[in-house]
PDB file of C-alpha atoms in Angstrom:
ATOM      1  CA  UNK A 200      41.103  22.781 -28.175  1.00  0.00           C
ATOM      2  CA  UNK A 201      41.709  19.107 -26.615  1.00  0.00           C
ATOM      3  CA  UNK A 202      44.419  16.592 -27.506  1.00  0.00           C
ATOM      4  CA  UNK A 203      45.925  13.440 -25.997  1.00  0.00           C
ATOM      5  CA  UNK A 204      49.601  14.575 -24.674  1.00  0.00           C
ATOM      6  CA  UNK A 205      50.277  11.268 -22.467  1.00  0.00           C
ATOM      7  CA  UNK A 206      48.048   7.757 -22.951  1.00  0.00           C
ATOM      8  CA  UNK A 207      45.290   8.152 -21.043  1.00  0.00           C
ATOM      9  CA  UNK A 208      45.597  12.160 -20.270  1.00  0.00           C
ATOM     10  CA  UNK A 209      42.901  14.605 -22.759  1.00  0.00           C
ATOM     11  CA  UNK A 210      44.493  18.103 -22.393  1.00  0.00           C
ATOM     12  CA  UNK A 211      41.893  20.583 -22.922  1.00  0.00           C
ATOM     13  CA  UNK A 212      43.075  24.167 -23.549  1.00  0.00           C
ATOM     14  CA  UNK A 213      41.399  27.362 -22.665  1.00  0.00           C
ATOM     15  CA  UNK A 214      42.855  29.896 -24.688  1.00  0.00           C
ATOM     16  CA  UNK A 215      42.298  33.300 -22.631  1.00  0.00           C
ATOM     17  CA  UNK A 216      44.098  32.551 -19.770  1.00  0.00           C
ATOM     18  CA  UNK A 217      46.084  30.093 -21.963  1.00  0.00           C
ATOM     19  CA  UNK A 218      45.575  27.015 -18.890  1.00  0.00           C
ATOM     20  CA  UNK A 219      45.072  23.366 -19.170  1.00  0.00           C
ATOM     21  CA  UNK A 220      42.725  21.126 -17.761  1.00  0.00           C
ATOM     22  CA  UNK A 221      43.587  17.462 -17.699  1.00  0.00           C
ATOM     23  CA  UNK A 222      40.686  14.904 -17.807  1.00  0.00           C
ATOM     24  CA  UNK A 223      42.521  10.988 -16.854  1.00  0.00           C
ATOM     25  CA  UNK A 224      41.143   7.760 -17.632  1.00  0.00           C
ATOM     26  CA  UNK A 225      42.098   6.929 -13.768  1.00  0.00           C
ATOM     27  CA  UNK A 226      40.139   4.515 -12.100  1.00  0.00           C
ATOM     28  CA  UNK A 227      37.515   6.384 -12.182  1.00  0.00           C
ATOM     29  CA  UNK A 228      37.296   9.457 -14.888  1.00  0.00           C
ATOM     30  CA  UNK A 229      38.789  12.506 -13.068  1.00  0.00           C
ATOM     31  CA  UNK A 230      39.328  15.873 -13.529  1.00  0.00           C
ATOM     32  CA  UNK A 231      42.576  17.280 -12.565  1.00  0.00           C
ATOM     33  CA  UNK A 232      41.175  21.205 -12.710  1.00  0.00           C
ATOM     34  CA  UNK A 233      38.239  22.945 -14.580  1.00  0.00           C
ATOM     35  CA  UNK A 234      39.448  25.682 -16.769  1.00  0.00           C
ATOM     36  CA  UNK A 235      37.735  29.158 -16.607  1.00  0.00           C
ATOM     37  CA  UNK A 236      34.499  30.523 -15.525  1.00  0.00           C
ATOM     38  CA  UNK A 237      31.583  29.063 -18.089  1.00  0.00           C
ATOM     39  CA  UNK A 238      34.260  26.437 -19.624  1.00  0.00           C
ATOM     40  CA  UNK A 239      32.149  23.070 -18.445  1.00  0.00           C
ATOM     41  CA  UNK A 240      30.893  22.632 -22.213  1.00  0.00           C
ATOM     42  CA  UNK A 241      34.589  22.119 -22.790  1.00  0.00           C
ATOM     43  CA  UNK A 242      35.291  19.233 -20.112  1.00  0.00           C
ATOM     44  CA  UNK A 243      31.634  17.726 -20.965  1.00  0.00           C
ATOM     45  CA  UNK A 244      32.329  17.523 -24.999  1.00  0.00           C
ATOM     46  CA  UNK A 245      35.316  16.076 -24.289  1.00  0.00           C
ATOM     47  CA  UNK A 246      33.734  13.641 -21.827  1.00  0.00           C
ATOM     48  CA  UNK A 247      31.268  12.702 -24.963  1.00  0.00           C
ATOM     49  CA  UNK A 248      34.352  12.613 -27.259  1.00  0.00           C
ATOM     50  CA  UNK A 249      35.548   9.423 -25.066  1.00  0.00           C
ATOM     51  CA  UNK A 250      32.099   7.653 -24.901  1.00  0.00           C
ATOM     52  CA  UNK A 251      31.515   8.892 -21.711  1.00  0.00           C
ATOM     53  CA  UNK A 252      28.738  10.662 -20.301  1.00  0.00           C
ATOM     54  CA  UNK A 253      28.742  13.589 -17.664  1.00  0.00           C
ATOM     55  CA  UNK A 254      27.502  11.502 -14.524  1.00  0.00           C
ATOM     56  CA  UNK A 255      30.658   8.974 -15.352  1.00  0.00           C
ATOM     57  CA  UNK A 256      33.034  11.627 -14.317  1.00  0.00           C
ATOM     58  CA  UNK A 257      34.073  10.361 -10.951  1.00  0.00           C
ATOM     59  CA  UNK A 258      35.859  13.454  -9.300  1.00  0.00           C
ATOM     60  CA  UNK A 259      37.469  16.701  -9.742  1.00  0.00           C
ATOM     61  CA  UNK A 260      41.423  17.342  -8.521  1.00  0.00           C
ATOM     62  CA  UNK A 261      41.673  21.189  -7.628  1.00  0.00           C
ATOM     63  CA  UNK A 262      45.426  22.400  -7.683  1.00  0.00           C
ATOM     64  CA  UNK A 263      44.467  25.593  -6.294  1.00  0.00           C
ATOM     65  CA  UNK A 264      41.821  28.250  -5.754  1.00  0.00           C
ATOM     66  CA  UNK A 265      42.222  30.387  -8.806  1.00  0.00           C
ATOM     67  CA  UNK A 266      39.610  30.907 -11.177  1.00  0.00           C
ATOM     68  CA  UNK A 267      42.160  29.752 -14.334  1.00  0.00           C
ATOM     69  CA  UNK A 268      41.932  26.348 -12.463  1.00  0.00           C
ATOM     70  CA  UNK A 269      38.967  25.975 -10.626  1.00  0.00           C
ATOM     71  CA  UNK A 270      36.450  28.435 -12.316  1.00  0.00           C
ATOM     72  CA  UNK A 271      33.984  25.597 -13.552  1.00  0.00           C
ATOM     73  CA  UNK A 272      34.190  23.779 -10.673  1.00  0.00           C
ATOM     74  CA  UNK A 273      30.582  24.336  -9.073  1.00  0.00           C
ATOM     75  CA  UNK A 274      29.316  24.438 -13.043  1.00  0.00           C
ATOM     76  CA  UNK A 275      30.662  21.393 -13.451  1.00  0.00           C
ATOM     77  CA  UNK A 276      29.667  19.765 -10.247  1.00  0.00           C
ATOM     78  CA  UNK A 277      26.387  20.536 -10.653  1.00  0.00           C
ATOM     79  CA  UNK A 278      26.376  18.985 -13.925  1.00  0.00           C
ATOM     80  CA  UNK A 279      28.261  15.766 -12.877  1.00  0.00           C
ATOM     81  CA  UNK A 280      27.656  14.760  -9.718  1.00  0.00           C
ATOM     82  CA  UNK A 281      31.480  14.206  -9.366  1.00  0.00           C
ATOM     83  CA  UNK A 282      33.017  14.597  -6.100  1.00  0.00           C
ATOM     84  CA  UNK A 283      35.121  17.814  -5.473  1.00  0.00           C
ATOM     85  CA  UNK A 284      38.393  17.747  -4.021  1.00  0.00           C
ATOM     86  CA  UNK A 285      40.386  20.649  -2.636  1.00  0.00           C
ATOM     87  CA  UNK A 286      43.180  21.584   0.097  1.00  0.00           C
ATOM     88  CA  UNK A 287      42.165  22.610   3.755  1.00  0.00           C
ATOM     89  CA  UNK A 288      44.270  26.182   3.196  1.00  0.00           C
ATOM     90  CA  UNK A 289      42.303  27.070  -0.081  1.00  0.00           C
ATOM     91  CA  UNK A 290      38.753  25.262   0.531  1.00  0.00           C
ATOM     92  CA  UNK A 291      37.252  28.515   1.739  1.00  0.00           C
ATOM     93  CA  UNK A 292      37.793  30.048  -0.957  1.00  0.00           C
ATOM     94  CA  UNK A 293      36.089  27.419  -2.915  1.00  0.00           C
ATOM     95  CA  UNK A 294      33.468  26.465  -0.726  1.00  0.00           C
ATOM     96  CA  UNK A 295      32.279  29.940  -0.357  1.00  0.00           C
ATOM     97  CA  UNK A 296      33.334  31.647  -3.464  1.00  0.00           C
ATOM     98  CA  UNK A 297      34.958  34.274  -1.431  1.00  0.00           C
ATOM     99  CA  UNK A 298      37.174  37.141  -2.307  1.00  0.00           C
ATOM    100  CA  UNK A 299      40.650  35.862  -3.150  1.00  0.00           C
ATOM    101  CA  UNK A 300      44.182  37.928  -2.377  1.00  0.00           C
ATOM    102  CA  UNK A 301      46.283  38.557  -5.519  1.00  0.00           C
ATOM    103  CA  UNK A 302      49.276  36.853  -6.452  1.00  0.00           C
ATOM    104  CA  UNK A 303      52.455  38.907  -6.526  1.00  0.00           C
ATOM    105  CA  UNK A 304      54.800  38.886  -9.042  1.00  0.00           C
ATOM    106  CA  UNK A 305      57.767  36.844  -8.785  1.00  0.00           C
ATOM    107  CA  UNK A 306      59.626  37.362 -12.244  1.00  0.00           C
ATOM    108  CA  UNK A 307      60.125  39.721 -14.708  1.00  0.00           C
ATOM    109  CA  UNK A 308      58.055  37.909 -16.472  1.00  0.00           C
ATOM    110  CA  UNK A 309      55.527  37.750 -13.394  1.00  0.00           C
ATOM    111  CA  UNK A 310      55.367  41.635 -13.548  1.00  0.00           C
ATOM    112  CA  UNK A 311      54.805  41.660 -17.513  1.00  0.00           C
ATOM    113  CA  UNK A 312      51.770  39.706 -16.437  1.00  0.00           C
ATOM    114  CA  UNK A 313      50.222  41.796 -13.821  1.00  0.00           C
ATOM    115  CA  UNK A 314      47.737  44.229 -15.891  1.00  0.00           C
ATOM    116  CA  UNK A 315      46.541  40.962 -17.489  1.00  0.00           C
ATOM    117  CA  UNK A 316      46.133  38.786 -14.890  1.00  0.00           C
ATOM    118  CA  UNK A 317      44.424  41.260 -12.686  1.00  0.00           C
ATOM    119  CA  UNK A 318      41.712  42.404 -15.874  1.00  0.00           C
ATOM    120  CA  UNK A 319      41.066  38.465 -17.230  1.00  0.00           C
ATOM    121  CA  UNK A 320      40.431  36.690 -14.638  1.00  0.00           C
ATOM    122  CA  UNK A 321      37.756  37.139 -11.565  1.00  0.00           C
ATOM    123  CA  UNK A 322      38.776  36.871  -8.067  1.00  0.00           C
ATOM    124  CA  UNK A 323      35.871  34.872  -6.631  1.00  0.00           C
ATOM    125  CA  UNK A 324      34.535  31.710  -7.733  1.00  0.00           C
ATOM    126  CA  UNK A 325      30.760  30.811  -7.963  1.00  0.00           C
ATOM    127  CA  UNK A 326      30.572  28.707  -4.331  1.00  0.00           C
ATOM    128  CA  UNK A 327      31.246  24.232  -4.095  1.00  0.00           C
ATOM    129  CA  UNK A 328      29.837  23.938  -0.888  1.00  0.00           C
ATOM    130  CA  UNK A 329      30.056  20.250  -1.162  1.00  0.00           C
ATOM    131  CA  UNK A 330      33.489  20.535  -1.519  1.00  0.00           C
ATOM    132  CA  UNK A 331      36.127  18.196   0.470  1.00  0.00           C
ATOM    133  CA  UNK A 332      39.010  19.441   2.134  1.00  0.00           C
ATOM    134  CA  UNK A 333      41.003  16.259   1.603  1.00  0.00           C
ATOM    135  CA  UNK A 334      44.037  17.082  -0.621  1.00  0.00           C
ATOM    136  CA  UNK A 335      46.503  17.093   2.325  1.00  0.00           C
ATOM    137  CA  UNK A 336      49.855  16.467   1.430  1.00  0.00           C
ATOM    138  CA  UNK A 337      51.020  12.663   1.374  1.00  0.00           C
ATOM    139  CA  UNK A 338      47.213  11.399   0.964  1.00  0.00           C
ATOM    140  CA  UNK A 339      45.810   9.278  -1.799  1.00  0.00           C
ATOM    141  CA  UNK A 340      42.749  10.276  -3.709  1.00  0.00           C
ATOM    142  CA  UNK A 341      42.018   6.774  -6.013  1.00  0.00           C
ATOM    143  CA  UNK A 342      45.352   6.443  -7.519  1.00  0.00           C
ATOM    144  CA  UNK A 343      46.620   9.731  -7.132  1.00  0.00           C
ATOM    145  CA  UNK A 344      49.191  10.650  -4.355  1.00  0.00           C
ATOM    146  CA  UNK A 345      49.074  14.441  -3.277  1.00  0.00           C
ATOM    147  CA  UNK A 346      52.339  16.411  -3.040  1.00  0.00           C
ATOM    148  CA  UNK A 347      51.976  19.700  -0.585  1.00  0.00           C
ATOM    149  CA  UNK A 348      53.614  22.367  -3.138  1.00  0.00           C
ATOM    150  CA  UNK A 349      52.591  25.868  -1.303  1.00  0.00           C
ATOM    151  CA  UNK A 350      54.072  29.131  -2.705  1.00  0.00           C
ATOM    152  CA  UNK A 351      51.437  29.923  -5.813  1.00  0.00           C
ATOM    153  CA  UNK A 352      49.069  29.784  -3.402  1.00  0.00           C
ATOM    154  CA  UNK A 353      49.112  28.708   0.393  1.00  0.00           C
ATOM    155  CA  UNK A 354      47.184  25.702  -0.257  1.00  0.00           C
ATOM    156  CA  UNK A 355      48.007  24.666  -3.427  1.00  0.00           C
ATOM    157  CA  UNK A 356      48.993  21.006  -4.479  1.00  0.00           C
ATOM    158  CA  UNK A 357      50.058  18.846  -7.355  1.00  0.00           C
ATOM    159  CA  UNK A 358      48.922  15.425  -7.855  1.00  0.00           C
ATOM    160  CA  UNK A 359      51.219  12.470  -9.260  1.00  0.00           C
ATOM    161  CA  UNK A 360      49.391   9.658 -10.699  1.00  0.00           C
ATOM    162  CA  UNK A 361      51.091   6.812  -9.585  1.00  0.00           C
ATOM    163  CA  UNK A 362      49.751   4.037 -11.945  1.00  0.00           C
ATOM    164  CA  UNK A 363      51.392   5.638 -14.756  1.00  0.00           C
ATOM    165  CA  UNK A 364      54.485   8.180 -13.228  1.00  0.00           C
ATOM    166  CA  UNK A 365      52.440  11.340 -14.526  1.00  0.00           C
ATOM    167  CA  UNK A 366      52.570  14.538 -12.125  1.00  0.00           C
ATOM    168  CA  UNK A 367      50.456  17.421 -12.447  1.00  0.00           C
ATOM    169  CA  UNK A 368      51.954  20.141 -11.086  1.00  0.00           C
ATOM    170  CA  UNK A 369      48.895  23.062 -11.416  1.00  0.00           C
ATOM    171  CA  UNK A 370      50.946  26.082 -11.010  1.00  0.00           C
ATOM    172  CA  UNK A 371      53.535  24.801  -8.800  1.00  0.00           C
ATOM    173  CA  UNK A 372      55.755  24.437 -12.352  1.00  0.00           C
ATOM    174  CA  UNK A 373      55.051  26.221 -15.227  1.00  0.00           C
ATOM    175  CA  UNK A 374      56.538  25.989 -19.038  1.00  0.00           C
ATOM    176  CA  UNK A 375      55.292  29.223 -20.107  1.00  0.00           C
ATOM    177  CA  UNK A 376      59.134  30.139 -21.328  1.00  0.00           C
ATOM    178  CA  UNK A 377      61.728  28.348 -19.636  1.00  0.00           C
ATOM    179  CA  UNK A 378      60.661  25.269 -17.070  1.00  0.00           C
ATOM    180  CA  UNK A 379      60.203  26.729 -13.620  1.00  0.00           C
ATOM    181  CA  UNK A 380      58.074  27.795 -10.771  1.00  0.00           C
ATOM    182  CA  UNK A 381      55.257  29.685 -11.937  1.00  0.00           C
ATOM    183  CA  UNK A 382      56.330  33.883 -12.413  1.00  0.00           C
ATOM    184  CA  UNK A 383      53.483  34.960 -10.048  1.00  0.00           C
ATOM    185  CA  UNK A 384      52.878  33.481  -6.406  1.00  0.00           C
ATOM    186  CA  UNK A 385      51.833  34.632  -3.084  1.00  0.00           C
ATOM    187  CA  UNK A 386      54.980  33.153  -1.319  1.00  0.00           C
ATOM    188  CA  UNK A 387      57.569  33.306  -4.402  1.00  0.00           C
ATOM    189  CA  UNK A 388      60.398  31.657  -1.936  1.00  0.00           C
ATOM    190  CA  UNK A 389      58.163  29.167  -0.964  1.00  0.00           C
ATOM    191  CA  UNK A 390      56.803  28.570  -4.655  1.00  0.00           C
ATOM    192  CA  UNK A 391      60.842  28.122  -5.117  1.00  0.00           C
ATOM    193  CA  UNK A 392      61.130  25.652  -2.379  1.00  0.00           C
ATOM    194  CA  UNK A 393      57.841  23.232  -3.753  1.00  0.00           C
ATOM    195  CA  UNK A 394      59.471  23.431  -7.073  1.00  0.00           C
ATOM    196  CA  UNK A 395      62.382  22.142  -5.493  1.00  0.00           C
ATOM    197  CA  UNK A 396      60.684  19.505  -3.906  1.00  0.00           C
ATOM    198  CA  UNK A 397      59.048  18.323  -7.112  1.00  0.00           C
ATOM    199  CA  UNK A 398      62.473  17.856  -8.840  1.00  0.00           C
ATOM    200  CA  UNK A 399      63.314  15.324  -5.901  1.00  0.00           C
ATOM    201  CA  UNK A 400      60.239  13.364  -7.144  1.00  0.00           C
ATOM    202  CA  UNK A 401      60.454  10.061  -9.927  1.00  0.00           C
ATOM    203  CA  UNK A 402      58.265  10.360 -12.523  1.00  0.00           C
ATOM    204  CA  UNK A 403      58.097  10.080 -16.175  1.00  0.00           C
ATOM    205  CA  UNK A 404      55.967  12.365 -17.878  1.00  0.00           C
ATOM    206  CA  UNK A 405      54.339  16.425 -16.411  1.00  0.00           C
ATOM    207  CA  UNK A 406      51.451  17.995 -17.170  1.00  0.00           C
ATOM    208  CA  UNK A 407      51.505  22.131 -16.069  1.00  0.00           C
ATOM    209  CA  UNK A 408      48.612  24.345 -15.828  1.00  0.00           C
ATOM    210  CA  UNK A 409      50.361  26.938 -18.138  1.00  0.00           C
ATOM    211  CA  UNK A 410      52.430  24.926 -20.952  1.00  0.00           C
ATOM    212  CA  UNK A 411      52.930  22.100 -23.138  1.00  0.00           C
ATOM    213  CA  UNK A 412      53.211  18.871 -21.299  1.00  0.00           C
ATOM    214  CA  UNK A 413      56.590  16.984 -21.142  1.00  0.00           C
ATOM    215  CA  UNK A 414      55.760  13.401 -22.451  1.00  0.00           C
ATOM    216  CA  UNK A 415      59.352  11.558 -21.130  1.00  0.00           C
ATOM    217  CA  UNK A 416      61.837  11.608 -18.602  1.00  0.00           C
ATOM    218  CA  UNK A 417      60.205  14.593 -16.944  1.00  0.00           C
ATOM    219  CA  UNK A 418      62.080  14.490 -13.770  1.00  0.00           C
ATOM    220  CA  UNK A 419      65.318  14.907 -15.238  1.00  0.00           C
ATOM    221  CA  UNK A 420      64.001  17.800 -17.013  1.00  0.00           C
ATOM    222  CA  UNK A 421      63.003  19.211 -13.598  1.00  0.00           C
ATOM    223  CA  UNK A 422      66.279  18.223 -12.221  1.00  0.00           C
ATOM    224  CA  UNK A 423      68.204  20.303 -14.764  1.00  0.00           C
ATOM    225  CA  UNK A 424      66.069  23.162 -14.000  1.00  0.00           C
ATOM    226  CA  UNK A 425      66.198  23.470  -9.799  1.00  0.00           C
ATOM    227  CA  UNK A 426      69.836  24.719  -9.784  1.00  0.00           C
ATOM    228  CA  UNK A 427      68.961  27.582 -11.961  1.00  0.00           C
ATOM    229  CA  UNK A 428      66.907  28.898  -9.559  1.00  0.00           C
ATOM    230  CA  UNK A 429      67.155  32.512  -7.867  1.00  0.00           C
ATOM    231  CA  UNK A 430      69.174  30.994  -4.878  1.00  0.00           C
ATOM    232  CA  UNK A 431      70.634  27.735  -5.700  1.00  0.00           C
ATOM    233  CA  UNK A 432      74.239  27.000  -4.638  1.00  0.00           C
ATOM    234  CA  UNK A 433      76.780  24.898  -6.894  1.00  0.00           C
TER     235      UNK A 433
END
């Protein structure tokens, strides 16, 4: 399932893991994550569906090491030629395909999800060895500024495109009930914090990993949201 949630943004859906990948008109076509293990035909119809062709897809955005976001990425590379970017903390895990540590569960929600997350999804990725560890936080990839947002993972980011006020938060916010960090995360304090530091941000529109996108006025959304937080003071 694809549709157009902001101009210029193709969501494409991948229903098991119920996870979004976002392909941008950008500068250059990008891919801001890959969906699941054996999803590329998804990403590359959608491609077509635009009048593009794989080898026009510029580069691909990793949020994070998971394989609900970065599962196709070596499939996809392969069939591209696109560029793959990911943070220093979680490259290894790309680049090598490597065992990953599991997520705890930060939410009663979080531990509804455990037996699920743990059976549906694989914990190593098929290897990007070409893959560059340059989404540090406060660099620019094209028109994309990278926000450090650790927590979910230790190296995850989210990406705000700054052409058109759109973040992409990965996991680092989630809508999958109420707007907030994401229910499972290796650092659930610091997955607090990032989503703390994302409601600081301007921006008009947010695309999550898990969720439906919020088209306008975003940030106030996420403003409303941070006080709620296990923690928060008045």
């Amino acid at each position: 399932m694809r549709r157009q949630t902001v101009d210029g943004i193709t969501e494409i859906l991948y229903p098991k893991a119920v996870v979004n990948a976002f392909l941008v008109d950008a500068d250059v076509p990008t891919l801001v994550d890959t969906g699941t293990p054996g999803g590329a035909g998804k990403i590359l119809t959608a491609l077509r569906a635009l009048g593009r062709e794989p080898r026009d897809l510029g580069r691909i955005l990793l949020t994070h090491r998971h394989a609900d976001h970065a599962g196709s990425a070596a499939e996809l590379a392969w069939a591209t030629g696109a560029e793959v970017h990911v943070s220093p903390a979680d490259a290894p895990y790309v680049r090598q395909g490597s065992e990953q540590p599991r997520p705890v569960a930060a939410t009663t929600l979080g531990h509804a999800m455990v037996p699920y997350v743990k059976a549906a999804l694989p914990w190593a990725l098929d290897p990007v060895p070409q893959a560059q560890e340059t989404l540090r936080d406060g660099a620019t990839i094209g028109p994309f500024r990278v926000i450090g947002t650790p927590g979910h993972t230790a190296g995850h980011v989210s990406l705000l495109w700054t052409d058109r006020g759109v973040l992409f938060t990965g996991d680092a916010a989630a809508r999958i009930t109420d707007l907030g960090p994401h229910p499972m995360a290796d650092d659930p304090a610091t997955a607090t914090a990032s989503f703390r530091r994302l409601a600081e941000l301007d921006f008009g529109a947010a695309c999550f990993g898990h969720g439906r996108t919020i088209a306008t006025e975003a940030a106030a959304a996420f403003r409303t949201a941070s006080p709620k937080l296990s923690g928060a003071t008045a």
